[in-house]
Each structure stands twice: as structure tokens, then as C-alpha cells.
């Protein structure tokens, strides 16, 4: 079981000429689920991009550490190897590369992963757990998949790679009620199965009925403006974000 923490401290970041995250701090410990909610344009995806090191975003101040390691100085692949995972809001298509190939390559970079079950066996197990059609496993990554299938695909990769911390950028968008329950349940189980720490970015409370948050943060204007328990998600769901912006 993993133990550790992802610490975001006074993070300021943005695109050239514009500071989007304006001093954001939060700490996720292994096994915890933190929800980040906030209106459109509040900086949620920017946070996800900056954590994973997407080109085009610059860090202006503050720090992010994973078990004490400064991850902002690492290239993206080393952040992944350190145990950070991103489920993208808009997963990209990778023609010519199948899920099996991409996950086999990814697992080879993880120290000690060779001793685990082979990728294909774990893929099949994970696919059946979230109701993902095995037909997609050998096809090009995300090509011709519906929005909901792509989100299941992101969840499947999470289950196979078993990272220490996962940032889920609106993994609920485009999912129907059943898929939402499958995906939410799988991630929730990961928190006890191997101590996954989760930063779940979402607009809506519905995901959080299945993936129970320990802590809820409201993001507005690039800052955490409120933090509370799961009741905060219910309040936001009822009253909207007007009180925080
Ligand atoms: P959210 O995910 O909360 O809806 P984003 O982080 O995507 O918000 O965006 C925050 C703000 O920063 C928005 O006004 C958005 O237009 C702007 N922004 C984010 N990334 C870029 C980018 N690469 N280029 C230009 N503007 C951006
Ligand atoms: Mg977004």
C-alpha cells in the first residue's frame, strides 16, 4: 500500500503574459480523494496541465512535490515515472499506436513493474471491471471512440499503470449514468487497493456520489477560495459558484 503526499504550495503559473493560477495550495495524501470544483475558466485544466508539464505553460512561483521530490523540474515522462498520472479532459487520438502497445511501453519505464502480471492480462481484467469493450484494446488509441469510451479508456490505463497519484480532469464529462458509476467505483476502489491519491476535477456532484471525496476545494480565479468536506459539493451543486466569484 502506497503512503506519501502530493503537495502543491502557492503555485503560480500560466501562459506567456497571463498568470492563471494565482497562488494555489493543497495537499493530497495517499488514499485520499480531493475534489476540485469551479466554474468554467477558473483554471482547473491549467492546474492539470501544469502538474503534468504540458508545453506552453510556465511556472511563475511556488512548488509541487511528490513524496518530497520537486516534480516541476522534471520532464513529463519522469513525472509519470515518479507516480503521477493524468486522465485528460480531452484524450487525444494516437493513430497507429494501440492501447496494448502504449501501456506495454509505459510499464517498461516503471521500476519494478516487470514483476507484476503482464500488461495484457491486467488490461483484460481492468476492461471487464469497467465494462470496456475488449475490441478496443488492439485498435489505435482513442481513434473513433466516443467521448464516454475515451473516458473509460483513461480509467483503464489508470488501472493498468497503478500510479501513486491521479489527476482526473473531468473524467465524468460525456459519461452516461452507468459509465459514470463504473468509472467512479473503479477509482474509489483504487484508493483502498493500492492507496491511490486522487485529485478529481469536476463541475458536477454526481461523480462524487460514487467517488467519495475526503476534501472538496472550490477553485475561482486561479485560487482555492473554499475548502470543506463532501457537504461543500452539495452546497455548490445547489447554489452554484456565484458566491465564490
Ligand atoms: P477550466 O478548466 O477551469 O475551465 P482552464 O484552466 O482551461 O479553465 O482555463 C483558465 C483560463 O485560462 C481560461 O480563461 C482559458 O481561456 C485560459 N487558458 C488556459 N489555457 C490557455 C492556453 N493554452 N492559451 C490561452 N488561454 C488559455
Ligand atoms: Mg477544464
CSV table of C-alpha atoms and ligand atoms in Angstrom, one decimal:
chain,number,residue,atom,x,y,z
A,1,UNK,CA,0.0,0.0,0.0
A,2,UNK,CA,1.4,3.4,-1.0
A,3,UNK,CA,1.9,6.1,1.5
A,4,UNK,CA,3.0,9.6,0.6
A,5,UNK,CA,1.8,13.0,-0.4
A,6,UNK,CA,1.4,15.3,-3.4
A,7,UNK,CA,2.0,18.9,-2.1
A,8,UNK,CA,1.1,21.9,-4.1
A,9,UNK,CA,2.3,25.0,-2.4
A,10,UNK,CA,1.5,28.6,-3.5
A,11,UNK,CA,1.6,27.6,-7.2
A,12,UNK,CA,1.5,30.4,-9.7
A,13,UNK,CA,1.5,29.5,-13.3
A,14,UNK,CA,0.0,30.4,-16.7
A,15,UNK,CA,0.7,31.1,-20.3
A,16,UNK,CA,3.1,33.8,-21.5
A,17,UNK,CA,1.7,37.1,-20.4
A,18,UNK,CA,-1.1,35.8,-18.3
A,19,UNK,CA,-1.0,34.3,-14.7
A,20,UNK,CA,-3.9,31.8,-14.5
A,21,UNK,CA,-3.1,30.0,-11.2
A,22,UNK,CA,-2.5,32.7,-8.6
A,23,UNK,CA,-1.2,31.0,-5.5
A,24,UNK,CA,-2.8,27.7,-5.3
A,25,UNK,CA,-2.1,25.4,-2.4
A,26,UNK,CA,-3.4,21.9,-1.5
A,27,UNK,CA,-2.1,18.6,-0.3
A,28,UNK,CA,-3.3,15.1,-1.3
A,29,UNK,CA,-2.2,12.2,0.7
A,30,UNK,CA,-2.2,8.6,-0.5
A,31,UNK,CA,-5.6,7.0,-0.3
A,32,UNK,CA,-7.4,10.4,-0.2
A,33,UNK,CA,-9.8,11.8,-2.8
A,34,UNK,CA,-9.8,15.6,-3.2
A,35,UNK,CA,-12.4,17.1,-5.5
A,36,UNK,CA,-11.6,20.4,-7.3
A,37,UNK,CA,-14.7,22.2,-8.4
A,38,UNK,CA,-15.0,25.5,-10.0
A,39,UNK,CA,-16.7,27.5,-12.8
A,40,UNK,CA,-15.6,27.4,-16.4
A,41,UNK,CA,-12.3,29.2,-16.9
A,42,UNK,CA,-11.3,29.1,-13.2
A,43,UNK,CA,-8.0,27.3,-14.0
A,44,UNK,CA,-8.9,23.7,-13.4
A,45,UNK,CA,-7.4,22.3,-16.6
A,46,UNK,CA,-4.4,24.6,-16.3
A,47,UNK,CA,-3.7,23.0,-12.9
A,48,UNK,CA,-3.8,19.6,-14.5
A,49,UNK,CA,-1.6,20.7,-17.4
A,50,UNK,CA,1.0,22.4,-15.1
A,51,UNK,CA,1.2,19.4,-12.8
A,52,UNK,CA,2.0,17.1,-15.8
A,53,UNK,CA,4.2,19.6,-17.6
A,54,UNK,CA,2.3,20.4,-20.7
A,55,UNK,CA,4.3,22.6,-23.1
A,56,UNK,CA,3.1,26.2,-23.4
A,57,UNK,CA,2.5,26.6,-19.7
A,58,UNK,CA,5.0,28.3,-17.4
A,59,UNK,CA,5.5,28.2,-13.7
A,60,UNK,CA,6.0,31.6,-12.1
A,61,UNK,CA,6.3,30.6,-8.5
A,62,UNK,CA,5.6,28.1,-5.8
A,63,UNK,CA,6.3,24.4,-5.8
A,64,UNK,CA,4.9,20.9,-6.3
A,65,UNK,CA,6.4,17.9,-4.6
A,66,UNK,CA,5.6,14.2,-4.8
A,67,UNK,CA,7.0,12.5,-1.7
A,68,UNK,CA,9.4,15.4,-1.3
A,69,UNK,CA,10.6,15.2,-4.9
A,70,UNK,CA,10.3,18.5,-6.8
A,71,UNK,CA,8.4,17.4,-9.9
A,72,UNK,CA,8.2,20.8,-11.6
A,73,UNK,CA,11.8,20.5,-12.6
A,74,UNK,CA,11.2,17.1,-14.3
A,75,UNK,CA,10.2,16.3,-17.8
A,76,UNK,CA,6.7,14.8,-18.2
A,77,UNK,CA,7.9,11.2,-18.6
A,78,UNK,CA,9.8,11.4,-15.3
A,79,UNK,CA,6.8,12.8,-13.5
A,80,UNK,CA,4.9,9.8,-14.8
A,81,UNK,CA,7.6,7.5,-13.6
A,82,UNK,CA,7.6,9.2,-10.2
A,83,UNK,CA,3.9,8.1,-10.0
A,84,UNK,CA,1.8,10.9,-11.3
A,85,UNK,CA,-1.0,10.2,-13.8
A,86,UNK,CA,-3.3,12.5,-15.8
A,87,UNK,CA,-6.6,11.5,-17.2
A,88,UNK,CA,-7.1,14.2,-19.8
A,89,UNK,CA,-10.3,16.2,-20.2
A,90,UNK,CA,-9.9,15.7,-24.0
A,91,UNK,CA,-8.0,12.5,-24.5
A,92,UNK,CA,-6.1,12.6,-27.8
A,93,UNK,CA,-6.2,10.2,-30.7
A,94,UNK,CA,-3.0,8.4,-31.5
A,95,UNK,CA,-3.4,6.7,-34.9
A,96,UNK,CA,-1.2,3.7,-35.4
A,97,UNK,CA,-0.5,3.0,-31.7
A,98,UNK,CA,-2.7,0.6,-29.8
A,99,UNK,CA,-3.6,0.7,-26.1
A,100,UNK,CA,-1.6,-2.6,-25.6
A,101,UNK,CA,1.5,-1.1,-27.2
A,102,UNK,CA,1.3,2.2,-25.4
A,103,UNK,CA,0.8,0.6,-22.0
A,104,UNK,CA,3.5,-2.0,-22.5
A,105,UNK,CA,5.9,0.8,-23.3
A,106,UNK,CA,4.7,2.8,-20.3
A,107,UNK,CA,5.1,-0.1,-17.9
A,108,UNK,CA,8.6,-0.8,-19.0
A,109,UNK,CA,9.7,2.5,-17.7
A,110,UNK,CA,8.4,1.9,-14.2
A,111,UNK,CA,10.9,0.4,-11.9
A,112,UNK,CA,9.8,-3.0,-10.6
A,113,UNK,CA,6.7,-3.2,-12.8
A,114,UNK,CA,8.2,-6.2,-14.6
A,115,UNK,CA,7.4,-8.4,-11.6
A,116,UNK,CA,3.7,-7.7,-11.8
A,117,UNK,CA,1.1,-9.5,-14.0
A,118,UNK,CA,1.7,-9.0,-17.8
A,119,UNK,CA,0.0,-6.0,-19.4
A,120,UNK,CA,-2.4,-8.0,-21.5
A,121,UNK,CA,-3.7,-10.0,-18.5
A,122,UNK,CA,-4.2,-6.8,-16.4
A,123,UNK,CA,-5.8,-5.0,-19.4
A,124,UNK,CA,-8.4,-7.7,-19.8
A,125,UNK,CA,-9.1,-7.8,-16.0
A,126,UNK,CA,-9.5,-4.0,-15.9
A,127,UNK,CA,-11.6,-3.8,-19.1
A,128,UNK,CA,-14.1,-6.2,-17.6
A,129,UNK,CA,-14.2,-4.3,-14.3
A,130,UNK,CA,-15.3,-1.1,-16.0
A,131,UNK,CA,-17.3,-2.6,-18.9
A,132,UNK,CA,-14.8,-1.5,-21.6
A,133,UNK,CA,-15.2,-3.5,-24.8
A,134,UNK,CA,-12.1,-5.7,-25.4
A,135,UNK,CA,-12.4,-4.9,-29.1
A,136,UNK,CA,-10.8,-1.5,-28.5
A,137,UNK,CA,-7.7,-2.9,-26.9
A,138,UNK,CA,-5.9,-3.6,-30.2
A,139,UNK,CA,-7.2,-0.7,-32.0
A,140,UNK,CA,-5.5,2.7,-32.4
A,141,UNK,CA,-5.6,4.7,-29.1
A,142,UNK,CA,-8.9,6.7,-28.9
A,143,UNK,CA,-9.4,6.7,-32.7
A,144,UNK,CA,-13.2,6.5,-33.5
A,145,UNK,CA,-14.0,6.2,-29.8
A,146,UNK,CA,-17.0,8.1,-28.4
A,147,UNK,CA,-16.4,10.6,-25.6
A,148,UNK,CA,-17.6,8.2,-23.0
A,149,UNK,CA,-15.4,5.4,-24.3
A,150,UNK,CA,-12.4,7.6,-24.2
A,151,UNK,CA,-13.1,8.3,-20.5
A,152,UNK,CA,-13.4,4.6,-19.8
A,153,UNK,CA,-10.1,4.2,-21.7
A,154,UNK,CA,-8.4,6.7,-19.4
A,155,UNK,CA,-9.7,4.8,-16.4
A,156,UNK,CA,-8.5,1.6,-17.9
A,157,UNK,CA,-4.9,3.0,-18.2
A,158,UNK,CA,-5.1,4.1,-14.6
A,159,UNK,CA,-6.0,0.6,-13.5
A,160,UNK,CA,-3.2,-1.0,-15.5
A,161,UNK,CA,-0.4,1.5,-14.6
A,162,UNK,CA,-1.4,1.9,-10.9
A,163,UNK,CA,0.1,5.3,-10.4
A,164,UNK,CA,0.6,6.8,-6.9
A,165,UNK,CA,-1.4,10.0,-7.6
A,166,UNK,CA,-4.0,10.6,-10.3
A,167,UNK,CA,-5.3,13.9,-11.6
A,168,UNK,CA,-8.7,13.3,-13.3
A,169,UNK,CA,-9.7,16.3,-15.4
A,170,UNK,CA,-13.5,15.9,-15.8
A,171,UNK,CA,-13.4,12.2,-16.2
A,172,UNK,CA,-17.2,12.4,-15.8
A,173,UNK,CA,-17.8,14.5,-18.9
A,174,UNK,CA,-19.5,12.6,-21.6
A,175,UNK,CA,-20.3,9.6,-19.5
A,176,UNK,CA,-23.8,8.2,-19.2
A,177,UNK,CA,-25.1,7.3,-15.7
A,178,UNK,CA,-23.9,3.7,-15.9
A,179,UNK,CA,-20.5,4.5,-17.2
A,180,UNK,CA,-20.2,7.2,-14.5
A,181,UNK,CA,-20.9,4.6,-11.8
A,182,UNK,CA,-18.3,2.2,-13.3
A,183,UNK,CA,-15.6,4.7,-13.6
A,184,UNK,CA,-16.3,6.3,-10.2
A,185,UNK,CA,-16.3,2.9,-8.5
A,186,UNK,CA,-13.1,1.8,-10.1
A,187,UNK,CA,-11.2,4.9,-9.0
A,188,UNK,CA,-12.7,4.7,-5.5
A,189,UNK,CA,-11.6,1.0,-5.2
A,190,UNK,CA,-8.1,2.1,-6.3
A,191,UNK,CA,-7.8,4.3,-3.2
A,192,UNK,CA,-8.0,1.3,-0.9
A,193,UNK,CA,-6.5,-1.3,-3.3
A,194,UNK,CA,-3.1,0.4,-3.6
A,195,UNK,CA,-3.6,3.7,-1.8
A,196,UNK,CA,-4.1,5.8,-4.9
A,197,UNK,CA,-4.4,9.6,-4.1
A,198,UNK,CA,-6.9,11.4,-6.3
A,199,UNK,CA,-7.3,15.0,-7.5
A,200,UNK,CA,-10.7,14.8,-9.2
A,201,UNK,CA,-11.6,17.9,-11.2
A,202,UNK,CA,-15.3,18.1,-11.8
A,203,UNK,CA,-18.1,20.5,-12.4
A,204,UNK,CA,-20.8,18.3,-11.0
A,205,UNK,CA,-21.6,16.5,-7.8
A,206,UNK,CA,-22.8,13.3,-9.5
A,207,UNK,CA,-19.4,11.7,-9.8
A,208,UNK,CA,-18.8,12.4,-6.2
A,209,UNK,CA,-21.8,10.3,-5.2
A,210,UNK,CA,-19.7,7.3,-6.3
A,211,UNK,CA,-16.1,8.6,-5.8
A,212,UNK,CA,-16.5,9.9,-2.3
A,213,UNK,CA,-14.3,12.9,-1.7
A,214,UNK,CA,-12.5,13.4,1.6
A,215,UNK,CA,-11.9,17.0,0.8
A,216,UNK,CA,-13.7,19.4,-1.6
A,217,UNK,CA,-12.0,22.6,-2.9
A,218,UNK,CA,-13.7,25.3,-4.8
A,219,UNK,CA,-11.4,27.0,-7.3
A,220,UNK,CA,-12.1,30.5,-8.6
A,221,UNK,CA,-9.8,32.9,-10.3
A,222,UNK,CA,-6.9,30.5,-10.1
A,223,UNK,CA,-7.1,30.1,-6.3
A,224,UNK,CA,-8.7,27.8,-3.8
A,225,UNK,CA,-11.4,30.0,-2.3
A,226,UNK,CA,-13.2,27.4,-0.2
A,227,UNK,CA,-12.3,24.0,1.3
A,228,UNK,CA,-14.6,21.6,3.1
A,229,UNK,CA,-15.9,18.1,3.3
A,230,UNK,CA,-18.3,16.4,0.9
A,231,UNK,CA,-21.1,18.7,2.0
A,232,UNK,CA,-19.4,21.6,0.1
A,233,UNK,CA,-20.0,19.7,-3.2
A,234,UNK,CA,-23.7,19.6,-2.3
A,235,UNK,CA,-23.8,23.3,-1.5
A,236,UNK,CA,-22.1,24.2,-4.8
A,237,UNK,CA,-24.4,21.9,-6.6
A,238,UNK,CA,-27.4,23.6,-5.1
A,239,UNK,CA,-26.3,27.2,-5.2
A,240,UNK,CA,-23.8,27.5,-8.0
A,241,UNK,CA,-20.5,29.3,-7.9
A,242,UNK,CA,-21.8,32.9,-7.7
A,243,UNK,CA,-21.0,33.2,-4.0
A,244,UNK,CA,-17.3,32.4,-4.7
A,245,UNK,CA,-16.5,34.5,-7.7
B,1,LIG,P1,-11.2,25.4,-16.6
B,1,LIG,O1,-10.6,24.0,-16.9
B,1,LIG,O2,-11.4,25.6,-15.1
B,1,LIG,O3,-12.5,25.6,-17.4
B,1,LIG,P2,-8.8,26.4,-17.9
B,1,LIG,O4,-7.7,26.1,-17.0
B,1,LIG,O5,-9.0,25.6,-19.1
B,1,LIG,O6,-10.2,26.5,-17.1
B,1,LIG,O7,-8.6,27.9,-18.3
B,1,LIG,C1,-8.5,29.0,-17.4
B,1,LIG,C2,-8.4,30.3,-18.2
B,1,LIG,O8,-7.1,30.4,-18.9
B,1,LIG,C3,-9.4,30.5,-19.3
B,1,LIG,O9,-9.7,31.8,-19.4
B,1,LIG,C4,-8.7,30.0,-20.6
B,1,LIG,O10,-9.2,30.6,-21.7
B,1,LIG,C5,-7.3,30.4,-20.3
B,1,LIG,N1,-6.3,29.5,-20.9
B,1,LIG,C6,-5.9,28.2,-20.4
B,1,LIG,N2,-5.0,27.7,-21.2
B,1,LIG,C7,-4.8,28.5,-22.2
B,1,LIG,C8,-3.9,28.5,-23.4
B,1,LIG,N3,-3.1,27.4,-23.6
B,1,LIG,N4,-4.0,29.5,-24.2
B,1,LIG,C9,-4.8,30.6,-24.0
B,1,LIG,N5,-5.6,30.7,-22.9
B,1,LIG,C10,-5.6,29.7,-22.0
B,2,LIG,MG1,-11.1,22.3,-18.0
